[in-house]
XYZ file of C-alpha atoms in Angstrom:
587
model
C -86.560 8.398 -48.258
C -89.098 10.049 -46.440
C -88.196 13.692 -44.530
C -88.326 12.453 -40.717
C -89.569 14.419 -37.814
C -87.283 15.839 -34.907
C -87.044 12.134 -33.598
C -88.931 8.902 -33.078
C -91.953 8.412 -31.254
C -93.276 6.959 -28.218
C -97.183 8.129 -27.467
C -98.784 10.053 -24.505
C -100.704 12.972 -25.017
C -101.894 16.064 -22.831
C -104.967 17.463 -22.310
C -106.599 19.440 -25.396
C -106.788 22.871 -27.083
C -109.254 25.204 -25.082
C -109.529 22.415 -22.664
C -109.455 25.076 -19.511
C -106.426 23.850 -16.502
C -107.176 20.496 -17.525
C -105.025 18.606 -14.610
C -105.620 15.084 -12.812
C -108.627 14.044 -11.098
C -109.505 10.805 -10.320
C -108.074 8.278 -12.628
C -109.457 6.738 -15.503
C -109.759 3.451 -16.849
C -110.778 3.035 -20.557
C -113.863 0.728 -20.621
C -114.157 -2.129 -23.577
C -116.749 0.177 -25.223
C -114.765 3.250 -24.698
C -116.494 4.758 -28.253
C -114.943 5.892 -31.363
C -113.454 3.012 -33.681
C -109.811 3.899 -33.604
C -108.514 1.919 -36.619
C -108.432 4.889 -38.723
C -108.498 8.399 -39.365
C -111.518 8.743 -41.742
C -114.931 6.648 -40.838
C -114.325 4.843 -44.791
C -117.356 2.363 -45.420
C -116.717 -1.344 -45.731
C -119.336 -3.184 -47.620
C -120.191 -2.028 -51.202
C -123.880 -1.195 -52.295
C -125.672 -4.432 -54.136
C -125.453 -4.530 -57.400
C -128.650 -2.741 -57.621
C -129.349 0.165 -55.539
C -133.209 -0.022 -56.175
C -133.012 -3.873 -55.071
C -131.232 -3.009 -51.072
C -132.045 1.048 -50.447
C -135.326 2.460 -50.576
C -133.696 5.728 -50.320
C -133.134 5.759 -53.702
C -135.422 9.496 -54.478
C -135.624 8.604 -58.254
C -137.134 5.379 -59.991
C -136.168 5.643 -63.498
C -132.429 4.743 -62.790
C -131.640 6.684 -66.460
C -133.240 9.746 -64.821
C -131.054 9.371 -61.932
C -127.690 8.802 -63.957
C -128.517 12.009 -65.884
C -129.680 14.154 -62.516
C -126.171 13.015 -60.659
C -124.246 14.400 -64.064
C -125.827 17.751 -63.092
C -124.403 17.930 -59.582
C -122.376 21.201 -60.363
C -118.575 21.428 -58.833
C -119.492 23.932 -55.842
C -121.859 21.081 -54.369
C -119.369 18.412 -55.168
C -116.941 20.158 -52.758
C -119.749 21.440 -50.148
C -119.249 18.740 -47.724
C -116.035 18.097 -46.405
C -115.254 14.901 -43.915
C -113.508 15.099 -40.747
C -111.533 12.035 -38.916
C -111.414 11.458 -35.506
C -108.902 10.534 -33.064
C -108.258 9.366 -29.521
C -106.631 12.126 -27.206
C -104.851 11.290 -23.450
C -104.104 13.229 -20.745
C -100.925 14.204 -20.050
C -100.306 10.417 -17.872
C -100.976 8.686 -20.992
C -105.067 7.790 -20.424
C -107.339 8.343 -23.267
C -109.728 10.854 -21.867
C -111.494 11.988 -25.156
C -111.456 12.107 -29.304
C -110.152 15.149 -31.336
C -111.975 15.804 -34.437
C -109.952 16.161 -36.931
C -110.063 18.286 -40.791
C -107.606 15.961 -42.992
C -105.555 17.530 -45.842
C -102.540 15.453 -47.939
C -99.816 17.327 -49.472
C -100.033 17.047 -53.291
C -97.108 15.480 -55.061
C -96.655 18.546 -56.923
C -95.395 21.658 -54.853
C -93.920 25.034 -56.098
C -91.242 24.920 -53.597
C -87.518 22.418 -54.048
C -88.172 22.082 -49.931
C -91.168 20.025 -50.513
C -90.106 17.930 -53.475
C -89.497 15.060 -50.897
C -92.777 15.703 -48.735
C -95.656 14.866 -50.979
C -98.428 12.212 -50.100
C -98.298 13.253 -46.077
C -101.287 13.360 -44.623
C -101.791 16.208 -41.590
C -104.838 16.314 -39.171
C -105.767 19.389 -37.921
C -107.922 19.388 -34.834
C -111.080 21.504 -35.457
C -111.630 24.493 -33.478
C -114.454 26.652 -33.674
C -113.104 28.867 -31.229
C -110.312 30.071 -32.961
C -109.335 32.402 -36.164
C -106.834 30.978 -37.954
C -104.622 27.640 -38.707
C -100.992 26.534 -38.189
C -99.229 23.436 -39.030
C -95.836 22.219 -37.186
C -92.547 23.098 -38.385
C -89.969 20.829 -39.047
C -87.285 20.289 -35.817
C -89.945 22.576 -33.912
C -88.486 23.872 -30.271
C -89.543 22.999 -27.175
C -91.190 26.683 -25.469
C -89.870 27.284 -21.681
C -90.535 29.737 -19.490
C -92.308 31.873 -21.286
C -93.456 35.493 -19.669
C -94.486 38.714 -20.085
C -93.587 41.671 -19.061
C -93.981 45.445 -20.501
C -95.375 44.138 -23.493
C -92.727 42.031 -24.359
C -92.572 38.038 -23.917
C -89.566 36.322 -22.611
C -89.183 32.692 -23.476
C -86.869 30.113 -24.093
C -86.317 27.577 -26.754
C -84.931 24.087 -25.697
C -84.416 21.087 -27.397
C -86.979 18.091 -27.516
C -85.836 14.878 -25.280
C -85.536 11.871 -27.738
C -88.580 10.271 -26.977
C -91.661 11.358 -26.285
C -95.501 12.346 -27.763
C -94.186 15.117 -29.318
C -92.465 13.247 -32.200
C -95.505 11.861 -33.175
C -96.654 15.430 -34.701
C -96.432 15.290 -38.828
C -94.203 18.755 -39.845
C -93.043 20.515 -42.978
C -90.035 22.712 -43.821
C -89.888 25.916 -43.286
C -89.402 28.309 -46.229
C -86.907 30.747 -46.918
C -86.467 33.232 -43.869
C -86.274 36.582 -45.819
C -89.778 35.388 -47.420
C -91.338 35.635 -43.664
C -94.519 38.126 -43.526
C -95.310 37.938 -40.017
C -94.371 36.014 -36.269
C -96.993 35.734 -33.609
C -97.836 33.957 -30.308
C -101.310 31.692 -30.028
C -102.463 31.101 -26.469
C -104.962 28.708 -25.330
C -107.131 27.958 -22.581
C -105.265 24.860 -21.200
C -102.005 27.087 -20.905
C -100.583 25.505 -24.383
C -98.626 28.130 -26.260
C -97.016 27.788 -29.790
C -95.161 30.699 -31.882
C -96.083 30.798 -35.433
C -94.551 32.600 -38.428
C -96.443 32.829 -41.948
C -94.858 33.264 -45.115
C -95.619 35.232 -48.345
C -98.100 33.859 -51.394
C -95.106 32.195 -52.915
C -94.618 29.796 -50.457
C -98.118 28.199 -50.092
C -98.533 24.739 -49.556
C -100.760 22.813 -51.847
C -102.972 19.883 -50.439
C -105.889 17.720 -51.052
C -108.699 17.601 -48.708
C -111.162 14.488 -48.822
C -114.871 15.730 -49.955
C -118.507 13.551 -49.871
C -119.774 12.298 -52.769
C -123.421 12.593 -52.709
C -123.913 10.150 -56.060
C -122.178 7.109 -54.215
C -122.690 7.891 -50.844
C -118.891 7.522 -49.829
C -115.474 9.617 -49.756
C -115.135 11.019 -52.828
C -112.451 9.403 -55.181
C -110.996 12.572 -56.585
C -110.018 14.981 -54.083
C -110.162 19.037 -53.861
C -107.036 21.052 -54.100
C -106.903 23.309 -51.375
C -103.571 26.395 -51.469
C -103.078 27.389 -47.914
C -100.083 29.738 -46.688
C -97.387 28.255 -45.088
C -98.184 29.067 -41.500
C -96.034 27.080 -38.970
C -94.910 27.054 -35.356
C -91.379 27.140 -34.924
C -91.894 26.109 -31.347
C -94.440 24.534 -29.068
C -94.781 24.042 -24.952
C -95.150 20.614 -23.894
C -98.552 21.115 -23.984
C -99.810 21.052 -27.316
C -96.669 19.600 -28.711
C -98.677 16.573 -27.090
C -101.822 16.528 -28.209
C -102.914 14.013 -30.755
C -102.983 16.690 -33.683
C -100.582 18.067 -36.093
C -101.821 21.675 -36.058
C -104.985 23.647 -35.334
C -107.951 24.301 -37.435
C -109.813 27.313 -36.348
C -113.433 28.407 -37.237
C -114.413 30.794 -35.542
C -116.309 34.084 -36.947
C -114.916 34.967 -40.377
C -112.946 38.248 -40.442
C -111.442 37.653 -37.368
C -107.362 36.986 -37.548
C -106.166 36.438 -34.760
C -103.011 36.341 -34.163
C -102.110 38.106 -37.377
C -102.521 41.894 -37.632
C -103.017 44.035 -40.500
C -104.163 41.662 -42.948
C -107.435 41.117 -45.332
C -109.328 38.032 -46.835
C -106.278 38.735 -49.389
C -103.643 37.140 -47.252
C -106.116 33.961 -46.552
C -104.932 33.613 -42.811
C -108.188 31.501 -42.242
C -110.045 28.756 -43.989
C -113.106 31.307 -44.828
C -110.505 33.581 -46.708
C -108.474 30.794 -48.432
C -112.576 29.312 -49.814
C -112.990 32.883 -50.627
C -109.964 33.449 -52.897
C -109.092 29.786 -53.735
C -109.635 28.605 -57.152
C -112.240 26.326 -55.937
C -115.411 27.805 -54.799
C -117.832 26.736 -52.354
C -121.543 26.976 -51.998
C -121.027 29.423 -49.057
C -117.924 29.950 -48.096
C -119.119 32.205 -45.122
C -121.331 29.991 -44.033
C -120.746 26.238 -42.467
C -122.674 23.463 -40.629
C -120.824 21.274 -38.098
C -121.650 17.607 -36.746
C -119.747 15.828 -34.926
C -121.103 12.128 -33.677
C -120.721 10.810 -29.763
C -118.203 8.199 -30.269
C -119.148 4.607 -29.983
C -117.467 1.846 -31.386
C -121.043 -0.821 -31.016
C -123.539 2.678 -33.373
C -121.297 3.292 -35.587
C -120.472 -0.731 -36.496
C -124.498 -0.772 -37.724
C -124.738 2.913 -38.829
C -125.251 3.523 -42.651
C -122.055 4.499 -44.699
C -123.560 8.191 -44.906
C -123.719 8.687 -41.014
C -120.474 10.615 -40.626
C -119.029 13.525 -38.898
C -118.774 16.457 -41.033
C -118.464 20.314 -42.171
C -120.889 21.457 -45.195
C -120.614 24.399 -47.017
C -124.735 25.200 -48.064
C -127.582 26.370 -47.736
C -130.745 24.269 -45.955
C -129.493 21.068 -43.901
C -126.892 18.031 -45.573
C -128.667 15.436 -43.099
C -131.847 13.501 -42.575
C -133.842 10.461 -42.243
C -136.497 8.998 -44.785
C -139.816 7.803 -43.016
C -142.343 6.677 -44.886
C -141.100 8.497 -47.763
C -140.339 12.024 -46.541
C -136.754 13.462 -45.658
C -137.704 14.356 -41.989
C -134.882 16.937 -40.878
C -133.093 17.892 -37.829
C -135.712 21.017 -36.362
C -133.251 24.141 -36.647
C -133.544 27.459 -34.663
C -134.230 30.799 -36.177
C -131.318 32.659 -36.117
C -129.841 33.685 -33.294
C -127.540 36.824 -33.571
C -124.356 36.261 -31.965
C -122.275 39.178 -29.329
C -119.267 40.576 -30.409
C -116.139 40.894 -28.447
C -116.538 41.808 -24.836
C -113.260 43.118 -24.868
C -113.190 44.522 -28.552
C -116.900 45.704 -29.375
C -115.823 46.509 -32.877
C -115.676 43.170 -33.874
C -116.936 39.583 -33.680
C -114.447 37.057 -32.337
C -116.261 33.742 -31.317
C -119.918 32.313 -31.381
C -121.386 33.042 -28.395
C -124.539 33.454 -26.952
C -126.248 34.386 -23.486
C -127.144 30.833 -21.826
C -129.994 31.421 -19.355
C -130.561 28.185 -18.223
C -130.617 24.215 -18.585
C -133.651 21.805 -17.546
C -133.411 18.346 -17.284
C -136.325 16.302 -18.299
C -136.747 12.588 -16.213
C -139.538 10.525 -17.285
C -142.103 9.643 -14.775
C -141.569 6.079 -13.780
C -144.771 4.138 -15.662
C -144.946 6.476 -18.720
C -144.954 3.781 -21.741
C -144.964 6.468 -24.357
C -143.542 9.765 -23.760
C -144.530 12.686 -25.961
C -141.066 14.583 -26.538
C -142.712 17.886 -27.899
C -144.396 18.565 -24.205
C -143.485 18.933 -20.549
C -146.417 17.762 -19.279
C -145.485 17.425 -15.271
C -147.624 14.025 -15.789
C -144.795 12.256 -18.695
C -141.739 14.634 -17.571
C -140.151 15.766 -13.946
C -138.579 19.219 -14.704
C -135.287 19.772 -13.208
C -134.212 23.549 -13.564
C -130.348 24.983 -13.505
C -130.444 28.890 -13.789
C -127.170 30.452 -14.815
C -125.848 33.368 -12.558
C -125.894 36.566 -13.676
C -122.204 37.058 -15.030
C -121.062 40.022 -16.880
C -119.258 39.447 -19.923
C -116.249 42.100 -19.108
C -116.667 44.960 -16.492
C -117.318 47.980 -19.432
C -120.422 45.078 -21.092
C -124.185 45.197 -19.556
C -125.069 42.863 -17.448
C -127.306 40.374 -19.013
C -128.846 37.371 -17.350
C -126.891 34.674 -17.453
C -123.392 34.018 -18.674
C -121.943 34.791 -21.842
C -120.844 31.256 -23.536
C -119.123 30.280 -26.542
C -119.328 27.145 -28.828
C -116.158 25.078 -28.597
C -115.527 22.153 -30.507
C -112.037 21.938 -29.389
C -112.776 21.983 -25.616
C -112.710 18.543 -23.962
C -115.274 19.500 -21.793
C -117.796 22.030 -21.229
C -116.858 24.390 -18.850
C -119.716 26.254 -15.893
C -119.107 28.121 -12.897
C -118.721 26.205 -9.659
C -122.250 26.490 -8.120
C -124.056 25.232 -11.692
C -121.416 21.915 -12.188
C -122.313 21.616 -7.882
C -125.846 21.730 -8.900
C -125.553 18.934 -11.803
C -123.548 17.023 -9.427
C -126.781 17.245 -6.574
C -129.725 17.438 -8.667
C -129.474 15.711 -11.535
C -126.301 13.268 -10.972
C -128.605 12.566 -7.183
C -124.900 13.053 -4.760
C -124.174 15.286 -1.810
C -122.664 18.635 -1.975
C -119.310 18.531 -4.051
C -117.221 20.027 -1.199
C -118.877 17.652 1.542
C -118.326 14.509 0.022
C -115.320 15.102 -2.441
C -113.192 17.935 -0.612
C -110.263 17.850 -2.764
C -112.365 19.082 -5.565
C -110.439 21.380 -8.176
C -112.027 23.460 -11.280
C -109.885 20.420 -13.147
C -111.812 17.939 -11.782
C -114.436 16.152 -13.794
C -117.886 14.885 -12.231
C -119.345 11.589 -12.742
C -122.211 8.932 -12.315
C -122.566 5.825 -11.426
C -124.628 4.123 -14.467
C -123.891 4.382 -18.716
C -127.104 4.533 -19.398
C -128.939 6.645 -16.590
C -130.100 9.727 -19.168
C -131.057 7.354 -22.453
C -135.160 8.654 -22.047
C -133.840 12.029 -20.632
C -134.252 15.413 -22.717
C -132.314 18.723 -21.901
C -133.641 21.621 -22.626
C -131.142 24.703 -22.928
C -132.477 28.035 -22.930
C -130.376 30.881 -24.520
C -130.667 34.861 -25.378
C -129.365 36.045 -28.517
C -127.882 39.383 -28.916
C -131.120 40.780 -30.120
C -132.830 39.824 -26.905
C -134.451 36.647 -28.777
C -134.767 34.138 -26.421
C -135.045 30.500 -28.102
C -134.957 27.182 -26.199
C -133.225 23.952 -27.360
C -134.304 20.690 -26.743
C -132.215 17.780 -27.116
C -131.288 14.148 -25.675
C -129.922 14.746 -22.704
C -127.619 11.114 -22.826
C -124.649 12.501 -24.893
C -124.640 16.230 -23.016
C -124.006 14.002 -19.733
C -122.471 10.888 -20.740
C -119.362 10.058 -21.903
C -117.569 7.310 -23.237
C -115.067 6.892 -20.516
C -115.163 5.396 -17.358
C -114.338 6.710 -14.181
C -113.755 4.336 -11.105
C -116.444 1.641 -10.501
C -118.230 -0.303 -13.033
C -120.506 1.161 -15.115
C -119.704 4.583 -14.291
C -118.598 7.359 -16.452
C -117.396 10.579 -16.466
C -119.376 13.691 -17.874
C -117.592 15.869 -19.357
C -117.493 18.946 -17.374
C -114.939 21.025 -15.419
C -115.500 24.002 -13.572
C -114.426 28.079 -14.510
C -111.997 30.018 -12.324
C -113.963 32.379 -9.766
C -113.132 35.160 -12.022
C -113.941 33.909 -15.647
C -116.295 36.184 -17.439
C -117.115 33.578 -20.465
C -117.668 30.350 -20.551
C -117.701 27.317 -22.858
C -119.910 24.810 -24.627
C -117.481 21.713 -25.307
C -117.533 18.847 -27.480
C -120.592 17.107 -25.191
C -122.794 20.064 -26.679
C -121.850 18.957 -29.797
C -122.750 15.337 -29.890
C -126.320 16.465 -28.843
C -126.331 19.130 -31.168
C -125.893 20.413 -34.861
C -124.198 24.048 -35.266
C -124.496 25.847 -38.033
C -121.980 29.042 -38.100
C -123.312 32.344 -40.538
C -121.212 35.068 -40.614
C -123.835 37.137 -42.903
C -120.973 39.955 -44.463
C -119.447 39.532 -47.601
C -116.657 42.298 -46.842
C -113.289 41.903 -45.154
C -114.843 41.089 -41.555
C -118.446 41.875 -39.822
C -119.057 44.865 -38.292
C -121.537 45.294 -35.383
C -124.629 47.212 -36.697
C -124.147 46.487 -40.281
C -123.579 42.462 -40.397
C -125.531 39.971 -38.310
C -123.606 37.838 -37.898
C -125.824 34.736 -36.312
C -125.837 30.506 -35.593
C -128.800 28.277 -35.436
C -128.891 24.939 -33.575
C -131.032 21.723 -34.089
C -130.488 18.636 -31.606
C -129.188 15.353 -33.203
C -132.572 13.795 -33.586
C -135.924 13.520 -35.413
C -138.795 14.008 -33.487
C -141.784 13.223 -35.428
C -145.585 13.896 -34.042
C -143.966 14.079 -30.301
C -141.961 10.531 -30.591
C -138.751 10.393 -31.248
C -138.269 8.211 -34.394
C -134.561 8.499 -35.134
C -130.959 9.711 -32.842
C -127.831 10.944 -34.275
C -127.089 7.814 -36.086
C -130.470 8.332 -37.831
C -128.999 11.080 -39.275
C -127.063 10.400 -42.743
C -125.602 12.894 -45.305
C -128.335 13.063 -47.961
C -128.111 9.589 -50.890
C -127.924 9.925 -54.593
C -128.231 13.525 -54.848
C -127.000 16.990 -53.877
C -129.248 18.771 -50.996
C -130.322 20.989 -53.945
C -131.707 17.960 -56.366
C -133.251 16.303 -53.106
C -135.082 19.237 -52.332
C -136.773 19.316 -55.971
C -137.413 15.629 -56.556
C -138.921 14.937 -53.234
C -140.600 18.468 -53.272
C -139.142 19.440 -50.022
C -137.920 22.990 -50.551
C -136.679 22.706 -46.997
C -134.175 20.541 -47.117
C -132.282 23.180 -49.523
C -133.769 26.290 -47.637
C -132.192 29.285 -45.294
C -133.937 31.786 -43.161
């Protein structure tokens, strides 16, 4: 029989990880096209290719089908295991209303442990919500506590640990058994941003857990059939506030800058505390292990019905870009940055914690009424009315310099995207077209969410967001502005929908990019070093964005669901058939 969790389940969730004092607003109502297909964890295709490939898909980069059998033999094992596919999964607040999707990294325990605990546990499949805005990972224990009134005081944190009512989301969470207590390295406390707390312990090497991860096969297009075998340590929290304990995920994923381990102290790349150090000192290498691309697809049940099998949300591991479109026989790719070099820690200058930038500004770009064809590499004032945000001037901590604008961090894990007051006030007037937040909705809280009145009000709308980098390049971004401002849930009235925005506290010094920056955008994370951890003035450690689009001679020619993992062959092959160096190419 299968190990059981603390007890059986009954499902409502709370708000997410990093999602800052996410509370009640107005209530929401889940709309018939409320976005991502929920039947499943991974996006699997349904229909089969034809029985010949160069009959149905003039992708197909090869037309000697012998010389393509014998090219896909020669895609080596680091590229067979370079791009990794992440589920997706609806999320409620803490009443019980699905409010937004958790992406999700999926790993199965093998059959075959080194441990008697886990002879009974293989074949379990655990989703980790991925976080780029934190270090390491954790997975639940088994008979977890519930965390009460936790506090600190003199250095020291009081809590208490209480046992779980019967029912409940929190028996929905998958867990594994602890290991043996004298084997435990180290205990530590994670905090997050929506005031969800767990405490985590980590044992030593002998105790890892061995899983299988789900990888792309570039030959066939689809989920690999054989899996890789991934060792991580056996991190797990031993308790959990009600918080996170209801959240749709079974643990935490974190990717933010390599070399960074928090909460665990004194350890290297040795101990593999993070998914960069277990890729570096696994058995199975990577193309670049310090280096990863993230997409992650607006979710809509109506796209992704008609999108091509190879339109998925994803992490790769290598150089150049995974994604494109063919037109008229060319790969046309997603138009990436340069590199912009992120800040290190306000509050630790020593070291690099989270991506981050400076964020200057954000312009929304409305077509003029009467323009038939609208040229989407200009802001000509006679296709495009300019509507300007500029950031205040925020400084990061009170020892950092003030910069223009506010320091801001990429955050897949945040529900929302989260501004001062006066900008989400100014979204709200000038681009959403209301009255003054406090004059019209005077109960407003920093956990309320904005909204407007039609689904489809920013579909020939571009955003452009300007940002600073740490070198003092300034770079601006321009994507469709319908994703950033839309999202798939309703709010109260027909046809409207929330955005997915909440304001900081007064006295925040950082702020957040959520998840709606990432449906308009690709992110792709390089922490440079090839040491234990980056250190300011000798690594670089630096991101570079591209919107979720082609653009091609001003037009836009293809959106997000354009955009499919490359067919028949690795990035690197692609790049040489097709003579396209770029497609395999890094700054």
């Amino acid at each position: 029989m299968e190990p059981k969790s603390p007890a059986q389940s009954s499902s409502a969730a709370c708000s997410r990880l990093h999602m800052h004092r996410a509370g009640r607003s107005r209530p929401l109502a889940c709309p018939a096209r409320s976005g991502a297909r929920y039947t499943g964890i991974l996006r699997v295709p349904v229909d089969k290719p034809a029985a010949s490939i160069y009959d149905s898909d003039s992708d197909v980069p090869i037309d000697d089908p012998e010389v393509l059998r014998e090219k896909q033999k020669a895609v080596d094992a680091t590229e067979k295991r370079s791009a990794r596919i992440l589920g997706y999964e609806p999320d409620t607040d803490y009443w019980g209303v699905v409010n937004d999707v958790v992406y999700m990294f999926v790993l199965t325990l093998t059959r075959k442990q080194n441990r008697p605990e886990l002879d009974l546990w293989g074949g379990k499949t655990y989703r980790l919500a991925v976080d780029t805005a934190a270090a390491s990972f954790w997975f639940y224990e088994l008979e977890f506590k519930k965390l009460e009134g936790v506090s600190h005081r003199n250095g020291e944190t009081a809590f208490k640990k209480a046992t779980w009512p019967a029912v409940g989301p929190h028996t929905e969470r998958k867990v594994l058994p602890a290991g043996d207590s004298l084997a435990i390295k180290e205990e530590a406390w994670n905090y997050y941003g929506d005031n969800g707390i767990v405490h985590v312990r980590r044992w030593e090497g002998a105790h890892d857990l061995q899983f299988h991860a789900p990888t792309w096969d570039w030959t066939t297009n689809d989920v690999a059939e054989t899996f890789s075998c991934l060792s991580f340590p056996r991190v797990l929290a031993d308790c959990a506030n009600d918080i996170t304990a209801s959240q749709v995920s079974d643990g935490n994923f974190g990717l933010a800058v390599p070399g960074w381990r928090d909460p665990w102290r004194n350890v290297t790349s040795e101990h593999r505390v993070t998914f960069y150090d277990i890729l570096r000192n696994g058995q199975e290498d990577v193309e670049t292990p310090m280096q990863v691309t993230i997409r992650l697809l607006f979710p809509d049940d109506d796209l992704e019905a008609f999108a091509d099998e190879n339109v998925q949300n994803f992490l790769y591991y290598g150089p150049g870009c995974p994604c494109g479109m063919l037109f008229n026989g060319i790969v046309l790719l997603p138009e990436y940055s340069p590199p912009l070099y992120i800040f290190p820690s306000p509050e630790t200058p020593t070291e690099f914690h989270f991506w981050s930038l400076q964020f200057l500004s954000m312009t929304l770009l409305q077509p003029v009424s009467g323009v038939a064809i609208l040229n989407h590499e200009t802001e000509d004032p006679a296709q495009w009315v300019s509507k300007r945000i500029d950031m205040p001037t925020i400084a990061a901590s009170s020892d950092a310099p003030s910069l223009p604008g506010i320091r801001t961090l990429f955050d897949s894990c945040s529900a929302c995207t989260v501004l001062p007051e006066d900008v989400i006030d100014d979204i709200w007037t000038s681009w959403f077209e209301q009255p003054q937040l406090r004059e019209t909705w005077p109960h407003f809280t920093m956990e309320s969410r904005i909204w407007h009145n039609d689904a489809t009000k920013f579909a020939k709308h571009d955003i452009v967001f300007e940002f600073r980098d740490y070198r003092g390049t300034t770079f601006n971004l321009r994507c469709s502005a319908q994703d950033f401002l839309t999202s798939p849930w309703s709010a109260e009235g027909q046809d409207t929908r929330y955005a997915q925005f909440v304001s900081a506290n007064p006295t925040d010094s950082q702020f957040i990019l959520g998840m709606n920056f990432f449906w308009a955008a690709l992110l792709k994370m390089n922490a440079t070093h090839r040491g234990s951890r980056p250190v300011p003035g000798r690594a670089h450690p630096y991101v570079q964005l591209a919107p979720q689009r082609i653009i091609h001679d001003g037009q836009r020619v293809g959106t997000a669901w354009d955009l499919g993992l490359h067919k028949y062959l690795s990035p690197r092959q692609l790049a040489e058939v097709r003579d396209q160096p770029e497609i395999y190419a890094d700054p």
